[in-house]
């Protein structure tokens, strides 16, 4: 069975449109759907709506920032969804970004690594056993118990880019969710996940390797490149991604983007993104070309590629439908 997921998110997609895309993905044989959280769109509500409109496909949060929830509340939300879609929901967690957490949510962005470690451990135990007592540096829980545990354990995935977080995912999570990876970086990332799992006394095969892959089935590569250049530049404004892009071979681009953003020069940041960077981190072209690129990721060790269609100036529903249909080979 071919494992393939799809990331569904755009400000122009209503929930009813998202439900249609989930049903399309399910008919085409996709194995998962992933929902990022964005301002004004509550991800657990959306996940539940999509779960109730589908039958087989797995649906995950990708991701919930750990500073925006309590681990007990996040786990309870997933436990609720799991009663409606047993065995089909996934809790994806991540650190998030300081400007969004402090400036947008008004919460302190302190000890992010430890915060994520404890949040994941608490949520994972609750979603496996239904109860917990926990003493950590961030959380001290005397006793918390669900009315009823999930009908099946709910997997917890951890968003990770660089070595420390990849190792943490190996140690405490059921899966890792990467982003903007090139095929060349996949083996290195997997090695860090394995190191974390082995150090924690776990078998590395217990941790599923997944990654968002910006993807567009198109006959207009120049349009896609322009859209992707702007996306990469936006991510290049974030410290985590600057360091990540350096690590995967684009230090010059990362430095130029950082300097441009420091000056407040968006156009210079966009211009700093090179064609080799786009081609290494984005899948685009004909349906056959996109399927071949996805296979290259699988051969590099990626177990669960997740296509992430993105706006290219046409109605976004058209982009999603064409890309979802084109990336899954016909039986």
Coordinates of C-alpha atoms in Angstrom, one line a residue:
X1 CA 0.0 0.0 0.0
X2 CA 1.3 3.5 -0.9
X3 CA 1.4 5.7 2.1
X4 CA 0.7 9.3 1.2
X5 CA -0.8 12.2 3.1
X6 CA -2.1 15.7 2.2
X7 CA -1.9 18.9 4.2
X8 CA -5.1 20.9 3.9
X9 CA -5.0 24.5 4.9
X10 CA -5.7 27.9 3.2
X11 CA -7.5 30.9 4.4
X12 CA -9.8 30.7 1.3
X13 CA -10.9 27.1 2.1
X14 CA -14.2 26.9 4.0
X15 CA -14.7 23.8 6.2
X16 CA -17.2 22.5 3.6
X17 CA -14.5 22.7 0.9
X18 CA -12.0 21.0 3.2
X19 CA -14.6 18.2 3.7
X20 CA -14.8 17.8 0.0
X21 CA -11.1 17.6 -0.4
X22 CA -10.8 15.0 2.4
X23 CA -13.4 12.8 0.7
X24 CA -11.5 13.2 -2.6
X25 CA -8.3 12.2 -0.9
X26 CA -10.0 9.2 0.7
X27 CA -11.4 8.0 -2.6
X28 CA -7.9 8.4 -4.2
X29 CA -6.3 6.2 -1.6
X30 CA -4.5 8.7 0.6
X31 CA -3.8 7.5 4.0
X32 CA -3.8 10.8 6.0
X33 CA -4.9 14.4 6.1
X34 CA -3.1 17.0 8.2
X35 CA -4.4 20.4 9.5
X36 CA -2.2 23.2 10.6
X37 CA -3.7 25.7 13.1
X38 CA -4.0 29.3 11.9
X39 CA -5.4 32.5 13.5
X40 CA -9.1 32.2 13.9
X41 CA -9.3 28.6 12.8
X42 CA -9.5 26.1 15.8
X43 CA -7.8 22.9 14.7
X44 CA -9.5 20.4 17.0
X45 CA -13.0 21.6 15.8
X46 CA -11.9 21.3 12.2
X47 CA -10.4 17.9 12.8
X48 CA -13.6 16.6 14.3
X49 CA -15.6 17.9 11.4
X50 CA -13.4 16.3 8.9
X51 CA -13.3 13.0 10.8
X52 CA -17.1 12.9 10.8
X53 CA -17.2 13.5 7.0
X54 CA -14.9 10.6 6.2
X55 CA -14.7 6.9 6.9
X56 CA -11.1 5.5 6.7
X57 CA -8.5 8.2 6.4
X58 CA -6.3 9.3 9.3
X59 CA -6.6 12.9 10.4
X60 CA -3.9 14.7 12.3
X61 CA -3.2 18.2 13.8
X62 CA -0.1 19.5 12.1
X63 CA 0.7 21.2 14.4
X64 CA -0.7 22.4 17.7
X65 CA 1.8 24.8 19.4
X66 CA 2.5 23.6 22.9
X67 CA 2.3 27.1 24.4
X68 CA -1.2 27.6 23.1
X69 CA -2.8 24.7 25.1
X70 CA -2.6 22.7 28.3
X71 CA -1.5 19.1 27.6
X72 CA -4.5 17.8 29.5
X73 CA -6.9 19.9 27.4
X74 CA -5.2 19.0 24.1
X75 CA -5.3 15.3 25.0
X76 CA -9.0 15.6 26.1
X77 CA -9.8 17.2 22.7
X78 CA -8.2 14.3 20.9
X79 CA -9.8 11.8 23.1
X80 CA -13.2 13.3 22.2
X81 CA -12.3 13.1 18.5
X82 CA -11.1 9.5 18.9
X83 CA -14.5 8.4 20.2
X84 CA -16.0 9.6 16.8
X85 CA -13.2 8.2 14.7
X86 CA -11.5 5.4 16.5
X87 CA -7.9 4.7 15.3
X88 CA -8.0 7.6 12.9
X89 CA -6.8 10.7 14.7
X90 CA -3.3 11.9 15.4
X91 CA -2.1 14.6 17.8
X92 CA 0.7 16.6 16.1
X93 CA 2.6 19.0 18.4
X94 CA 5.3 21.5 18.0
X95 CA 7.1 24.4 19.6
X96 CA 5.7 27.1 17.4
X97 CA 7.4 30.5 17.1
X98 CA 8.1 33.2 19.7
X99 CA 6.5 36.1 17.8
X100 CA 3.3 34.2 17.3
X101 CA 3.1 33.0 20.9
X102 CA 4.2 36.1 22.7
X103 CA 2.8 38.7 20.3
X104 CA -0.3 36.8 19.1
X105 CA -1.3 34.8 22.2
X106 CA 0.3 36.9 24.9
X107 CA 2.0 33.9 26.5
X108 CA 5.7 33.6 27.6
X109 CA 7.9 31.6 25.3
X110 CA 10.1 30.1 28.0
X111 CA 12.1 26.8 28.0
X112 CA 10.6 25.7 24.6
X113 CA 12.5 22.4 24.5
X114 CA 11.6 21.3 28.0
X115 CA 8.0 22.5 27.5
X116 CA 7.6 20.4 24.4
X117 CA 9.2 17.3 26.1
X118 CA 6.8 17.4 29.0
X119 CA 3.8 18.3 27.0
X120 CA 4.4 15.4 24.6
X121 CA 5.0 12.9 27.5
X122 CA 1.8 14.0 29.3
X123 CA -0.4 13.9 26.2
X124 CA 1.0 10.6 25.0
X125 CA 0.4 8.9 28.4
X126 CA -3.2 10.2 28.6
X127 CA -3.9 9.1 25.1
X128 CA -2.7 5.6 25.8
X129 CA -3.8 5.1 29.4
X130 CA -6.4 7.7 30.1
X131 CA -4.8 8.9 33.4
X132 CA -1.6 10.5 34.7
X133 CA 0.3 11.8 37.7
X134 CA 3.3 13.8 36.6
X135 CA 6.1 15.9 38.1
X136 CA 8.3 17.9 35.8
X137 CA 10.0 21.3 35.6
X138 CA 7.0 22.8 33.7
X139 CA 4.0 20.7 34.8
X140 CA 3.1 19.2 38.2
X141 CA 0.0 17.1 37.9
X142 CA -1.2 15.3 41.0
X143 CA -3.8 13.3 39.2
X144 CA -5.8 13.7 36.0
X145 CA -8.1 11.1 34.5
X146 CA -10.4 10.8 31.5
X147 CA -14.0 9.6 32.1
X148 CA -13.0 6.9 29.6
X149 CA -9.7 6.3 27.8
X150 CA -9.5 6.4 24.0
X151 CA -10.9 3.2 22.3
X152 CA -7.4 2.9 20.8
X153 CA -4.2 4.7 21.6
X154 CA -3.9 8.0 19.8
X155 CA -0.4 8.6 18.2
X156 CA 1.5 11.7 19.1
X157 CA 3.7 13.2 16.4
X158 CA 6.3 15.9 17.1
X159 CA 7.3 18.6 14.6
X160 CA 11.1 18.7 14.2
X161 CA 13.7 20.3 11.9
X162 CA 17.1 20.0 13.5
X163 CA 19.1 17.4 15.6
X164 CA 17.9 18.2 19.1
X165 CA 14.2 18.1 18.2
X166 CA 14.6 15.1 15.9
X167 CA 16.2 13.2 18.8
X168 CA 13.4 14.3 21.2
X169 CA 10.8 13.0 18.7
X170 CA 12.6 9.7 18.7
X171 CA 12.6 9.6 22.5
X172 CA 9.0 10.6 23.4
X173 CA 6.8 10.5 20.3
X174 CA 5.1 8.0 18.0
X175 CA 6.2 9.9 14.9
X176 CA 8.1 12.9 13.6
X177 CA 6.7 15.6 11.3
X178 CA 9.3 17.4 9.3
X179 CA 8.9 20.4 6.9
X180 CA 10.7 21.8 3.9
X181 CA 13.2 18.8 3.8
X182 CA 15.2 17.9 0.7
X183 CA 15.7 14.3 -0.2
X184 CA 19.4 14.6 0.8
X185 CA 18.5 15.6 4.3
X186 CA 16.1 12.8 5.0
X187 CA 18.7 10.1 5.9
X188 CA 20.5 12.5 8.3
X189 CA 17.2 13.4 10.0
X190 CA 16.3 9.8 10.3
X191 CA 19.6 9.0 12.0
X192 CA 18.9 11.7 14.6
X193 CA 15.4 10.2 15.3
X194 CA 17.0 6.7 15.7
X195 CA 19.6 8.1 18.1
X196 CA 16.9 9.6 20.3
X197 CA 14.8 6.4 20.2
X198 CA 17.8 4.2 21.1
X199 CA 18.9 6.5 23.9
X200 CA 15.4 6.3 25.4
X201 CA 15.5 2.5 25.2
X202 CA 13.0 2.4 22.4
X203 CA 13.1 0.6 19.0
X204 CA 13.6 3.1 16.2
X205 CA 10.9 1.4 14.2
X206 CA 8.3 2.6 16.7
X207 CA 8.7 6.2 15.3
X208 CA 7.0 7.0 12.0
X209 CA 8.9 9.4 9.7
X210 CA 6.6 12.0 8.0
X211 CA 7.3 15.2 6.2
X212 CA 5.4 18.1 4.7
X213 CA 6.4 18.5 1.0
X214 CA 5.3 21.6 -0.8
X215 CA 3.8 20.1 -4.0
X216 CA 2.0 21.4 -7.1
X217 CA 0.9 19.5 -10.2
X218 CA 1.3 22.2 -12.9
X219 CA 2.3 23.0 -16.4
X220 CA 3.4 26.5 -15.3
X221 CA 6.6 26.0 -13.4
X222 CA 7.5 29.7 -13.5
X223 CA 4.3 30.6 -11.6
X224 CA 5.0 27.9 -9.0
X225 CA 8.6 29.1 -8.6
X226 CA 7.4 32.6 -7.9
X227 CA 4.9 31.5 -5.3
X228 CA 7.3 29.1 -3.7
X229 CA 10.0 31.8 -3.6
X230 CA 7.6 34.0 -1.5
X231 CA 6.8 31.1 0.8
X232 CA 10.4 30.2 1.5
X233 CA 11.2 33.9 2.1
X234 CA 8.4 34.1 4.7
X235 CA 9.8 31.0 6.5
X236 CA 13.2 32.5 6.3
X237 CA 12.1 35.3 8.6
X238 CA 12.0 32.8 11.5
X239 CA 15.1 32.0 13.4
X240 CA 14.4 28.3 13.6
X241 CA 14.1 28.1 9.8
X242 CA 17.1 30.3 9.2
X243 CA 19.2 27.8 11.1
X244 CA 17.5 24.9 9.4
X245 CA 18.0 26.2 5.9
X246 CA 21.7 26.7 6.8
X247 CA 21.9 23.1 7.9
X248 CA 20.4 21.6 4.7
X249 CA 22.8 23.4 2.4
X250 CA 21.4 26.9 1.9
X251 CA 23.5 29.0 4.2
X252 CA 24.0 31.9 1.8
X253 CA 20.3 32.1 1.1
X254 CA 19.4 31.9 4.8
X255 CA 21.9 34.7 5.7
X256 CA 20.6 36.9 2.9
X257 CA 17.0 36.4 3.9
X258 CA 17.8 37.1 7.5
X259 CA 19.6 40.3 6.7
X260 CA 16.7 41.4 4.4
X261 CA 14.1 40.8 7.1
X262 CA 16.2 42.8 9.6
X263 CA 16.0 45.7 7.2
X264 CA 12.3 45.1 6.7
X265 CA 12.9 44.5 3.0
X266 CA 10.4 41.8 1.9
X267 CA 11.3 42.0 -1.7
X268 CA 15.0 41.5 -1.0
X269 CA 14.2 38.5 1.1
X270 CA 12.2 37.0 -1.8
X271 CA 15.0 37.7 -4.2
X272 CA 17.4 35.9 -1.9
X273 CA 15.7 32.6 -2.6
X274 CA 17.5 30.8 -5.4
X275 CA 16.2 28.3 -7.9
X276 CA 18.3 25.4 -6.5
X277 CA 16.8 26.0 -3.1
X278 CA 13.3 25.9 -4.6
X279 CA 14.1 22.7 -6.6
X280 CA 15.5 21.0 -3.6
X281 CA 12.6 21.7 -1.3
X282 CA 9.6 21.7 -3.6
X283 CA 7.9 19.2 -5.8
X284 CA 6.3 20.6 -8.9
X285 CA 5.7 19.8 -12.6
X286 CA 3.6 17.2 -14.3
X287 CA 1.8 14.5 -12.3
X288 CA 4.4 11.9 -13.4
X289 CA 7.2 14.2 -12.4
X290 CA 5.6 14.8 -9.0
X291 CA 5.1 11.1 -8.4
X292 CA 8.8 10.4 -9.3
X293 CA 9.9 13.1 -6.8
X294 CA 7.8 11.6 -4.1
X295 CA 9.3 8.2 -4.8
X296 CA 12.8 9.7 -4.5
X297 CA 11.8 10.8 -1.0
X298 CA 10.6 7.3 -0.1
X299 CA 13.8 5.8 -1.4
X300 CA 15.7 8.2 0.9
X301 CA 13.8 6.7 3.8
X302 CA 10.7 8.9 4.2
X303 CA 7.9 6.6 5.3
X304 CA 5.0 9.1 5.1
X305 CA 5.3 11.9 2.5
X306 CA 2.6 14.5 3.0
X307 CA 2.0 16.7 0.0
X308 CA 1.2 20.3 0.9
X309 CA -0.4 22.1 -2.1
X310 CA 0.0 25.9 -1.9
X311 CA -1.6 29.0 -3.6
X312 CA -0.3 29.8 -7.1
X313 CA -2.7 32.5 -8.1
X314 CA -5.6 30.4 -9.3
X315 CA -8.7 29.3 -7.2
X316 CA -7.1 27.3 -4.5
X317 CA -9.6 24.4 -4.7
X318 CA -8.4 23.8 -8.3
X319 CA -4.8 23.6 -7.2
X320 CA -5.7 21.1 -4.4
X321 CA -7.9 18.9 -6.6
X322 CA -5.4 18.7 -9.5
X323 CA -2.5 18.0 -7.1
X324 CA -4.3 15.4 -5.0
X325 CA -5.5 13.6 -8.1
X326 CA -2.1 13.8 -9.8
X327 CA 0.1 12.6 -7.0
X328 CA -1.6 9.3 -6.4
X329 CA -1.0 6.8 -9.2
X330 CA -4.1 5.2 -10.6
X331 CA -4.6 1.5 -9.7

